[in-house]
Short mmCIF file of C-alpha atoms and ligand atoms in Angstrom, two decimals:
data_model
loop_
_atom_site.label_atom_id
_atom_site.label_comp_id
_atom_site.label_asym_id
_atom_site.label_seq_id
_atom_site.Cartn_x
_atom_site.Cartn_y
_atom_site.Cartn_z
CA MET A 1 0.00 0.00 0.00
CA GLU A 2 1.28 3.47 -0.89
CA ASN A 3 2.33 5.70 2.01
CA CYS A 4 1.68 9.43 2.32
CA SER A 5 3.20 12.22 4.40
CA PHE A 6 1.23 14.77 6.35
CA LYS A 7 1.59 16.95 9.43
CA ILE A 8 -0.20 16.75 12.78
CA ASP A 9 0.29 19.81 14.99
CA GLY A 10 3.41 20.62 12.99
CA ARG A 11 4.91 17.14 13.40
CA SER A 12 5.76 15.13 10.25
CA CYS A 13 3.81 11.85 10.07
CA THR A 14 3.47 9.01 7.57
CA ALA A 15 0.78 6.37 7.11
CA GLU A 16 -0.92 4.40 4.37
CA LYS A 17 -2.64 6.73 1.96
CA GLY A 18 -6.40 6.81 2.56
CA LEU A 19 -6.15 5.42 6.11
CA ASN A 20 -8.68 6.76 8.57
CA LEU A 21 -7.14 9.71 10.45
CA ILE A 22 -7.87 8.26 13.92
CA GLU A 23 -5.91 5.12 13.02
CA ALA A 24 -3.21 7.02 11.12
CA ALA A 25 -2.65 9.34 14.10
CA LYS A 26 -2.52 6.35 16.47
CA ARG A 27 0.21 4.76 14.33
CA ASN A 28 2.21 7.96 14.76
CA GLY A 29 1.73 7.94 18.53
CA ILE A 30 -1.01 10.60 18.58
CA PHE A 31 -4.28 9.86 20.34
CA ILE A 32 -7.44 11.43 18.96
CA PRO A 33 -10.36 10.72 21.30
CA THR A 34 -13.64 9.47 19.84
CA LEU A 35 -16.80 7.86 21.14
CA CYS A 36 -18.38 6.67 17.88
CA HIS A 37 -15.43 5.42 15.82
CA PHE A 38 -15.04 1.65 16.21
CA LYS A 39 -12.45 -0.47 14.45
CA HIS A 40 -14.02 -1.83 11.30
CA LEU A 41 -17.15 0.34 11.23
CA ASN A 42 -17.46 2.84 8.42
CA PRO A 43 -16.83 6.33 9.77
CA LEU A 44 -19.96 7.37 11.63
CA GLY A 45 -19.00 10.96 12.47
CA THR A 46 -21.83 11.15 14.99
CA CYS A 47 -20.18 12.13 18.28
CA ARG A 48 -17.83 14.87 16.91
CA VAL A 49 -15.50 14.35 19.89
CA CYS A 50 -12.68 13.74 17.40
CA THR A 51 -13.08 17.21 15.87
CA VAL A 52 -9.82 18.32 14.23
CA LYS A 53 -8.92 21.03 11.74
CA ILE A 54 -7.68 20.17 8.27
CA ASN A 55 -6.06 23.07 6.46
CA GLY A 56 -7.91 25.36 8.89
CA ARG A 57 -11.38 23.77 8.48
CA ALA A 58 -13.09 21.96 11.43
CA ILE A 59 -14.16 18.39 10.65
CA ALA A 60 -14.84 15.09 12.47
CA GLY A 61 -11.44 13.32 12.39
CA CYS A 62 -12.96 9.86 11.93
CA THR A 63 -14.39 10.89 8.55
CA VAL A 64 -10.99 11.98 7.21
CA HIS A 65 -8.72 9.79 5.08
CA VAL A 66 -5.11 10.86 5.21
CA ALA A 67 -3.41 12.12 2.05
CA ASP A 68 -0.16 13.84 1.14
CA ASP A 69 0.48 17.38 2.42
CA MET A 70 -2.47 17.53 4.80
CA ASP A 71 -1.92 20.03 7.59
CA ILE A 72 -3.89 18.68 10.56
CA GLU A 73 -4.48 20.38 13.89
CA VAL A 74 -5.45 18.05 16.76
CA ASN A 75 -4.39 19.36 20.15
CA THR A 76 -4.53 23.15 19.87
CA PRO A 77 -6.06 24.96 22.90
CA GLU A 78 -9.11 25.80 20.77
CA LEU A 79 -9.70 22.19 19.71
CA LEU A 80 -9.11 20.84 23.22
CA ASP A 81 -11.77 23.22 24.49
CA THR A 82 -14.14 22.34 21.63
CA ARG A 83 -13.80 18.65 22.51
CA LYS A 84 -14.44 19.38 26.15
CA ALA A 85 -17.52 21.47 25.29
CA ILE A 86 -18.92 18.64 23.11
CA LEU A 87 -18.49 16.19 25.97
CA GLU A 88 -20.06 18.60 28.44
CA MET A 89 -23.07 18.85 26.13
CA MET A 90 -23.37 15.06 26.16
CA PHE A 91 -23.29 15.02 29.94
CA VAL A 92 -25.99 17.69 30.34
CA GLU A 93 -28.21 16.35 27.57
CA GLY A 94 -28.49 12.90 29.16
CA ASN A 95 -28.94 11.88 32.76
CA HIS A 96 -25.53 10.63 33.82
CA PHE A 97 -25.41 9.65 37.49
CA CYS A 98 -22.04 7.92 37.42
CA PRO A 99 -21.91 6.83 41.08
CA SER A 100 -25.01 4.70 40.55
CA CYS A 101 -24.17 3.54 37.02
CA GLU A 102 -23.35 -0.08 36.29
CA LYS A 103 -20.76 0.97 33.68
CA SER A 104 -18.87 3.37 35.94
CA GLY A 105 -15.15 2.66 35.72
CA ASP A 106 -15.67 0.83 32.41
CA CYS A 107 -17.30 3.71 30.58
CA GLN A 108 -15.47 5.40 27.71
CA MET A 109 -17.44 8.61 28.02
CA GLN A 110 -16.76 8.86 31.75
CA ASN A 111 -13.06 8.23 31.09
CA LEU A 112 -12.96 10.95 28.44
CA GLY A 113 -14.55 13.23 31.02
CA TYR A 114 -11.53 12.57 33.23
CA GLU A 115 -9.09 12.88 30.32
CA THR A 116 -10.43 16.25 29.24
CA GLY A 117 -10.54 17.50 32.83
CA ILE A 118 -14.28 18.12 33.10
CA LYS A 119 -14.96 19.26 36.66
CA TYR A 120 -18.32 20.89 36.02
CA THR A 121 -20.24 21.84 32.90
CA ARG A 122 -20.63 25.29 31.39
CA PHE A 123 -24.16 24.31 30.26
CA PRO A 124 -27.18 23.66 32.49
CA HIS A 125 -28.34 20.05 32.91
CA LEU A 126 -31.58 19.37 31.02
CA PHE A 127 -32.88 16.46 33.15
CA ILE A 128 -35.08 15.12 30.36
CA ASP A 129 -37.40 12.30 31.38
CA ARG A 130 -36.27 9.19 29.47
CA ILE A 131 -37.10 5.54 29.87
CA THR A 132 -35.07 2.53 30.85
CA ASP A 133 -36.36 -0.32 28.72
CA ALA A 134 -36.09 -3.72 30.40
CA ARG A 135 -38.50 -5.44 27.98
CA PRO A 136 -35.82 -7.06 25.77
CA GLU A 137 -34.93 -10.64 26.58
CA ARG A 138 -31.21 -10.33 27.25
CA ILE A 139 -30.47 -6.65 27.58
CA VAL A 140 -31.64 -3.44 29.25
CA VAL A 141 -31.41 -0.16 27.35
CA ASN A 142 -31.14 2.97 29.48
CA GLN A 143 -32.00 5.89 27.19
CA ASN A 144 -30.77 8.36 29.82
CA ARG A 145 -27.19 7.45 28.98
CA CYS A 146 -27.38 7.07 25.21
CA ILE A 147 -25.28 9.57 23.23
CA LYS A 148 -26.66 8.45 19.85
CA CYS A 149 -23.24 7.37 18.64
CA MET A 150 -24.82 4.77 16.33
CA ARG A 151 -22.29 2.05 17.13
CA CYS A 152 -25.02 -0.39 18.20
CA VAL A 153 -27.13 0.39 15.14
CA GLU A 154 -24.27 -0.45 12.80
CA GLU A 155 -22.62 -3.26 14.73
CA VAL A 156 -25.20 -5.38 16.54
CA LYS A 157 -26.75 -7.94 14.20
CA THR A 158 -28.27 -11.40 14.57
CA PHE A 159 -26.70 -14.47 12.98
CA ASP A 160 -29.11 -13.92 10.05
CA GLY A 161 -27.72 -10.40 9.58
CA TYR A 162 -30.75 -8.49 10.91
CA LYS A 163 -30.22 -5.26 12.81
CA VAL A 164 -31.37 -5.14 16.42
CA PHE A 165 -31.21 -1.37 16.96
CA ASN A 166 -32.23 1.64 14.94
CA PHE A 167 -32.78 5.31 15.52
CA THR A 168 -36.33 6.57 15.81
CA ASN A 169 -37.73 10.14 16.11
CA LYS A 170 -35.82 13.26 15.18
CA GLY A 171 -33.56 15.90 16.73
CA ASN A 172 -33.57 16.04 20.52
CA LYS A 173 -36.24 13.33 20.63
CA THR A 174 -34.07 10.75 18.82
CA ILE A 175 -33.77 7.48 20.71
CA VAL A 176 -32.41 4.03 19.98
CA ALA A 177 -35.32 1.76 19.17
CA ILE A 178 -35.03 -1.97 19.80
CA ASP A 179 -36.42 -4.65 17.52
CA TYR A 180 -37.54 -7.01 20.28
CA GLU A 181 -37.99 -9.98 17.97
CA GLN A 182 -34.44 -9.72 16.63
CA GLU A 183 -33.04 -8.98 20.08
CA SER A 184 -34.46 -12.24 21.39
CA LYS A 185 -32.33 -14.05 18.79
CA LEU A 186 -29.04 -12.62 20.12
CA SER A 187 -26.70 -15.12 21.69
CA GLU A 188 -25.20 -14.44 25.10
CA LEU A 189 -21.93 -13.47 23.41
CA GLN A 190 -23.63 -11.11 20.95
CA ALA A 191 -25.47 -9.42 23.81
CA ALA A 192 -22.20 -9.04 25.73
CA HIS A 193 -20.62 -7.54 22.61
CA ALA A 194 -23.46 -4.99 22.38
CA MET A 195 -22.77 -3.94 25.97
CA GLN A 196 -19.06 -3.73 25.29
CA ILE A 197 -19.24 -1.61 22.14
CA CYS A 198 -21.64 0.88 23.72
CA PRO A 199 -19.29 3.67 24.85
CA THR A 200 -21.63 4.49 27.75
CA GLY A 201 -23.78 2.48 30.14
CA SER A 202 -26.79 2.61 27.85
CA ILE A 203 -26.75 -1.08 26.86
CA LEU A 204 -26.43 -3.54 29.72
CA VAL A 205 -26.77 -7.31 29.75
CA LYS A 206 -29.25 -8.57 32.32
CA GLY A 207 -27.44 -10.21 35.22
CA LYS A 208 -23.97 -9.35 33.87
CA SER A 209 -23.50 -5.67 34.52
CA PHE A 210 -21.59 -5.94 37.81
CA SER A 211 -19.52 -8.95 36.81
CA LYS A 212 -16.32 -6.93 37.30
CA PRO A 213 -16.16 -5.19 40.69
CA PHE A 214 -15.30 -1.51 41.09
CA GLY A 215 -11.56 -1.16 41.43
CA ASP A 216 -10.85 -3.82 38.78
CA ARG A 217 -12.50 -2.00 35.91
CA GLN A 218 -10.82 -0.79 32.75
CA PHE A 219 -10.33 2.84 33.78
CA ASP A 220 -10.06 2.28 37.53
CA ILE A 221 -6.34 2.00 37.99
CA ILE A 222 -4.81 4.75 40.11
CA PRO A 223 -1.01 4.64 39.94
CA GLU A 224 0.49 4.88 43.42
CA GLU A 225 2.74 7.74 42.35
CA ASN A 226 -0.33 9.90 41.73
CA ILE A 227 -1.39 9.77 45.36
CA VAL A 228 -0.29 12.93 47.09
CA PRO A 229 -0.19 12.28 50.85
CA LEU A 230 -1.13 15.03 53.24
CA ASN A 231 1.88 15.40 55.45
CA GLY A 232 4.65 17.76 56.35
CA ILE A 233 2.46 20.80 56.87
CA LYS A 234 2.83 20.80 60.65
CA LYS A 235 6.44 21.94 60.72
CA GLN A 236 6.03 24.51 57.98
CA ARG A 237 2.91 26.18 59.34
CA ALA A 238 2.94 25.86 63.09
CA THR A 239 3.82 29.50 63.59
CA THR A 240 1.30 31.07 61.17
CA LYS A 241 -2.07 32.33 62.35
CA LYS A 242 -4.72 29.68 62.04
CA LYS A 243 -7.13 29.99 59.14
CA ILE A 244 -10.80 29.33 59.66
CA VAL A 245 -12.80 26.74 57.73
CA ALA A 246 -16.53 25.96 57.85
CA THR A 247 -18.26 22.97 56.29
CA THR A 248 -21.85 21.92 55.74
CA SER A 249 -23.85 19.16 54.11
CA LEU A 250 -26.97 20.15 52.14
CA ALA A 251 -28.69 17.63 49.84
CA GLY A 252 -25.85 15.13 50.00
CA CYS A 253 -25.21 11.79 51.69
CA PHE A 254 -22.44 12.97 54.04
CA GLY A 255 -20.03 10.93 51.91
CA CYS A 256 -17.92 14.03 51.22
CA HIS A 257 -17.65 14.70 54.96
CA MET A 258 -16.72 11.05 55.55
CA SER A 259 -14.08 11.51 52.88
CA MET A 260 -12.72 14.61 54.64
CA LEU A 261 -12.22 12.40 57.71
CA ASP A 262 -10.44 9.80 55.59
CA VAL A 263 -7.32 11.90 56.00
CA ASP A 264 -6.99 9.91 59.24
CA LEU A 265 -4.12 11.17 61.43
CA GLY A 266 -3.50 13.93 58.92
CA ILE A 267 -6.38 15.70 60.68
CA LEU A 268 -3.97 16.38 63.58
CA ASP A 269 -1.63 18.18 61.18
CA LEU A 270 -4.59 20.11 59.86
CA PHE A 271 -5.56 21.25 63.34
CA GLU A 272 -2.14 22.93 63.59
CA VAL A 273 -2.94 25.25 60.74
CA ILE A 274 -6.71 25.56 60.52
CA GLU A 275 -9.55 25.95 62.94
CA PHE A 276 -13.04 24.68 62.17
CA ASN A 277 -16.00 26.91 62.81
CA LYS A 278 -19.59 25.97 61.86
CA SER A 279 -19.34 22.34 60.76
CA PRO A 280 -20.77 18.88 61.45
CA LEU A 281 -17.14 17.97 62.23
CA THR A 282 -17.20 20.26 65.30
CA ASP A 283 -20.95 20.29 65.87
CA ILE A 284 -20.78 24.11 65.97
CA LYS A 285 -24.26 24.98 64.75
CA ASN A 286 -23.89 28.73 64.07
CA PHE A 287 -21.12 30.90 62.65
CA THR A 288 -19.16 32.53 65.46
CA LYS A 289 -16.42 33.98 63.20
CA HIS A 290 -16.01 35.06 59.62
CA CYS A 291 -14.33 32.17 57.75
CA ASP A 292 -11.59 31.98 55.15
CA ILE A 293 -13.09 28.97 53.39
CA GLY A 294 -16.51 27.32 53.31
CA LEU A 295 -16.77 23.75 52.00
CA VAL A 296 -20.28 22.82 50.89
CA GLU A 297 -21.34 19.24 50.27
CA GLY A 298 -24.67 18.62 48.52
CA GLY A 299 -26.93 20.78 46.37
CA CYS A 300 -30.21 22.50 47.25
CA CYS A 301 -33.36 20.38 47.45
CA ASN A 302 -35.35 22.44 49.97
CA THR A 303 -35.74 25.98 51.30
CA HIS A 304 -33.53 25.28 54.32
CA ASN A 305 -30.64 24.26 52.03
CA ILE A 306 -30.95 27.62 50.26
CA GLU A 307 -30.95 29.50 53.57
CA VAL A 308 -27.81 27.67 54.78
CA LEU A 309 -26.05 28.16 51.46
CA ARG A 310 -26.73 31.92 51.51
CA GLU A 311 -25.46 32.09 55.08
CA PHE A 312 -22.25 30.33 54.00
CA ARG A 313 -21.82 32.78 51.11
CA LYS A 314 -22.16 35.68 53.54
CA ASN A 315 -19.74 34.25 56.10
CA CYS A 316 -16.99 32.76 53.94
CA ASP A 317 -14.45 34.53 51.75
CA ILE A 318 -14.04 31.54 49.45
CA LEU A 319 -16.95 29.18 48.89
CA ILE A 320 -16.30 25.74 47.42
CA SER A 321 -18.75 23.15 46.11
CA VAL A 322 -17.39 19.75 47.12
CA GLY A 323 -18.55 16.67 45.20
CA GLU A 324 -21.03 16.02 42.44
CA CYS A 325 -24.23 16.75 44.39
CA ALA A 326 -22.97 20.26 45.16
CA ILE A 327 -21.66 20.80 41.64
CA TRP A 328 -24.68 19.75 39.60
CA GLY A 329 -27.20 18.01 41.84
CA GLY A 330 -25.69 14.50 41.74
CA LEU A 331 -27.75 11.54 42.89
CA PRO A 332 -30.50 13.58 44.60
CA ALA A 333 -31.07 15.24 41.20
CA MET A 334 -32.18 11.87 39.84
CA ARG A 335 -35.62 12.98 41.00
CA ASN A 336 -35.49 15.95 38.60
CA THR A 337 -36.67 13.67 35.82
CA PHE A 338 -39.97 13.06 37.65
CA PRO A 339 -42.67 15.52 38.77
CA LEU A 340 -42.36 16.39 42.48
CA GLU A 341 -45.87 15.09 43.26
CA GLU A 342 -44.92 11.69 41.89
CA CYS A 343 -41.76 11.58 44.06
CA LEU A 344 -43.68 12.52 47.21
CA LYS A 345 -46.37 9.96 46.49
CA GLU A 346 -43.77 7.28 45.90
CA SER A 347 -41.86 8.17 49.10
CA TYR A 348 -44.70 8.63 51.57
CA LEU A 349 -47.76 6.81 50.23
CA GLU A 350 -46.56 3.97 48.06
CA SER A 351 -43.12 3.04 49.35
CA MET A 352 -42.34 -0.45 50.64
CA THR A 353 -42.44 0.87 54.21
CA SER A 354 -45.66 2.96 53.88
CA GLU A 355 -48.60 1.93 56.02
CA GLU A 356 -51.50 0.45 54.09
CA ASN A 357 -53.92 3.19 52.97
CA GLU A 358 -51.48 5.90 54.06
CA THR A 359 -52.82 9.30 52.96
CA THR A 360 -50.50 11.83 54.63
CA ILE A 361 -47.63 13.58 52.94
CA PRO A 362 -45.84 15.51 55.75
CA ASN A 363 -46.47 19.23 55.45
CA HIS A 364 -45.97 21.69 58.29
CA GLU A 365 -44.68 25.22 58.60
CA ASP A 366 -41.65 23.92 60.54
CA ILE A 367 -40.69 21.53 57.75
CA PRO A 368 -38.62 23.12 54.96
CA LYS A 369 -40.48 23.23 51.66
CA ILE A 370 -39.20 20.80 49.08
CA LEU A 371 -38.15 22.50 45.82
CA ASN A 372 -39.51 21.34 42.49
CA ASN A 373 -35.96 20.39 41.44
CA VAL A 374 -32.61 19.77 43.12
CA TYR A 375 -30.37 22.72 42.18
CA PRO A 376 -26.59 22.92 41.94
CA ASN A 377 -25.15 25.48 44.34
CA HIS A 378 -23.79 27.80 41.68
CA GLU A 379 -27.36 28.40 40.49
CA ILE A 380 -28.22 29.80 43.95
CA VAL A 381 -25.10 31.77 45.01
CA LYS A 382 -21.69 32.56 43.56
CA ILE A 383 -19.38 29.56 43.99
CA ASP A 384 -15.67 30.23 43.72
CA LEU A 385 -14.38 26.70 43.15
CA HIS A 386 -15.57 23.16 42.46
CA ILE A 387 -13.91 19.98 43.75
CA PRO A 388 -15.27 17.13 41.63
CA GLY A 389 -15.65 13.50 42.65
CA CYS A 390 -18.16 11.29 44.38
CA PRO A 391 -16.80 11.68 46.91
CA PRO A 392 -13.54 13.53 46.21
CA ASP A 393 -10.63 11.88 47.97
CA ALA A 394 -9.53 13.37 51.32
CA ASN A 395 -6.10 14.43 50.10
CA HIS A 396 -7.71 16.10 47.12
CA ILE A 397 -10.02 18.19 49.31
CA TRP A 398 -7.38 19.21 51.83
CA ASN A 399 -4.75 19.88 49.18
CA VAL A 400 -7.15 22.36 47.59
CA VAL A 401 -7.66 24.02 50.99
CA LYS A 402 -3.91 24.13 51.65
CA ASN A 403 -3.28 25.53 48.21
CA LEU A 404 -5.79 28.31 48.72
CA LEU A 405 -4.73 29.21 52.23
CA PHE A 406 -0.97 28.77 52.00
CA LYS A 407 -0.30 28.83 48.25
CA GLU A 408 1.09 25.29 48.44
CA GLU A 409 1.71 23.80 45.04
CA TYR A 410 0.05 20.51 44.16
CA SER A 411 -1.41 18.74 41.19
CA ILE A 412 -4.07 16.08 40.94
CA MET A 413 -3.88 13.52 38.18
CA HIS A 414 -7.08 12.62 36.39
CA PRO A 415 -7.40 9.10 37.84
CA LYS A 416 -7.91 10.81 41.19
CA PHE A 417 -11.24 12.18 40.01
CA LYS A 418 -13.31 9.14 40.90
CA TYR A 419 -17.02 8.64 40.68
CA ASP A 420 -17.43 5.06 41.79
S1 SF4 B 501 -20.56 5.83 33.85
FE1 SF4 B 501 -22.73 5.72 33.30
S2 SF4 B 501 -23.60 7.63 34.05
FE2 SF4 B 501 -21.37 7.90 33.95
S3 SF4 B 501 -20.94 8.77 31.92
FE3 SF4 B 501 -20.83 6.56 31.72
S4 SF4 B 501 -22.87 5.97 31.09
FE4 SF4 B 501 -23.04 8.00 31.91
S1 SF4 B 502 -27.09 2.73 22.94
FE1 SF4 B 502 -24.88 3.00 23.24
S2 SF4 B 502 -24.00 2.29 21.30
FE2 SF4 B 502 -26.18 2.66 20.91
S3 SF4 B 502 -26.28 4.75 20.14
FE3 SF4 B 502 -26.61 4.82 22.36
S4 SF4 B 502 -24.58 5.21 23.21
FE4 SF4 B 502 -24.27 4.52 21.12
#
């Protein structure tokens, strides 16, 4: 096969003429991320994550065949940001609750989120109500996580060559439709292949989705060298005036606070340099001093959360959203895809623990009013920083605090941003 020469980000490259750019770049040691391109499939060009520029024109990289004298831009600041924005749009358009997702740790989209450094999204989450279809024989399709990449439509076929999936509807209403009759003909292996080629957790095989435990999954590995221990601050800071930190938990599970305590004996070092004010860690209920930093776990699901958050904004110089629930609603925001009345009915009248013929939904002036949606904190007050993760690791949280208070240098590698 005839070779050709081209340039990627100014670097001279060679590959077989006509080879797909994603593959050609890979052969030259350059990684172009994509969520729809898959080995032998014809270029789909659906996800646009592989957007590059050829001779100055933006185009989906997977649809390009390399030729002589091409001048290709891949990792310019503009393109890196474009890629990140495309991924952010995918996250807000679907309902991606990674900590409760069966594919977490094995999910290509989640991993690209880490790779591109997404900590929060510049777009609001849409929380569209979508179904999870468990009617097929072997698989479950969760439309909340589908990014319409088309891999399953092109790749999943029965032994007779019939397609199992197809797109239906148009625009924002497009979903993957399942041909139930054909699906029932899939072998166990074919069903497993469908789950594997789906770059998200949209296609799952019944009874197989937790076969690999968290920690052993494809993108789970955290190299030891990336773990930055919290130590050594005692000696350096013992003489400086103590800084004041407050913490609170709004609509969260207290997991972020548990994570803060995971610093173990490091907490003794922390006490040398910071003092806690209002916080569940001290059980101080009201602010008694103005604080340097406020750490807020959880978003706002009721009027009391909003009150507390505003109080934190007033009393803290720097306000930080800690963890996914604070950043965009997280797991409590799963209810945003249902009307509030339905959620209340389900919780108080029709839950497994409800009394028979229960008719009362608690409602009293002393009980905070539940909001129609769970809101991320930055939609209520100005938030200065976000610490992503579910929960973020203890060293991550305290290294951010140390960095802000004492200008201590640190860096956090992407595998540290964990959501499972
Ligand atoms: S792990 Fe699940 S919820 Fe998270 S991005 Fe992947 S498909 Fe979406
Ligand atoms: S179900 Fe999965 S493979 Fe199919 S279009 Fe959606 S994201 Fe792509």
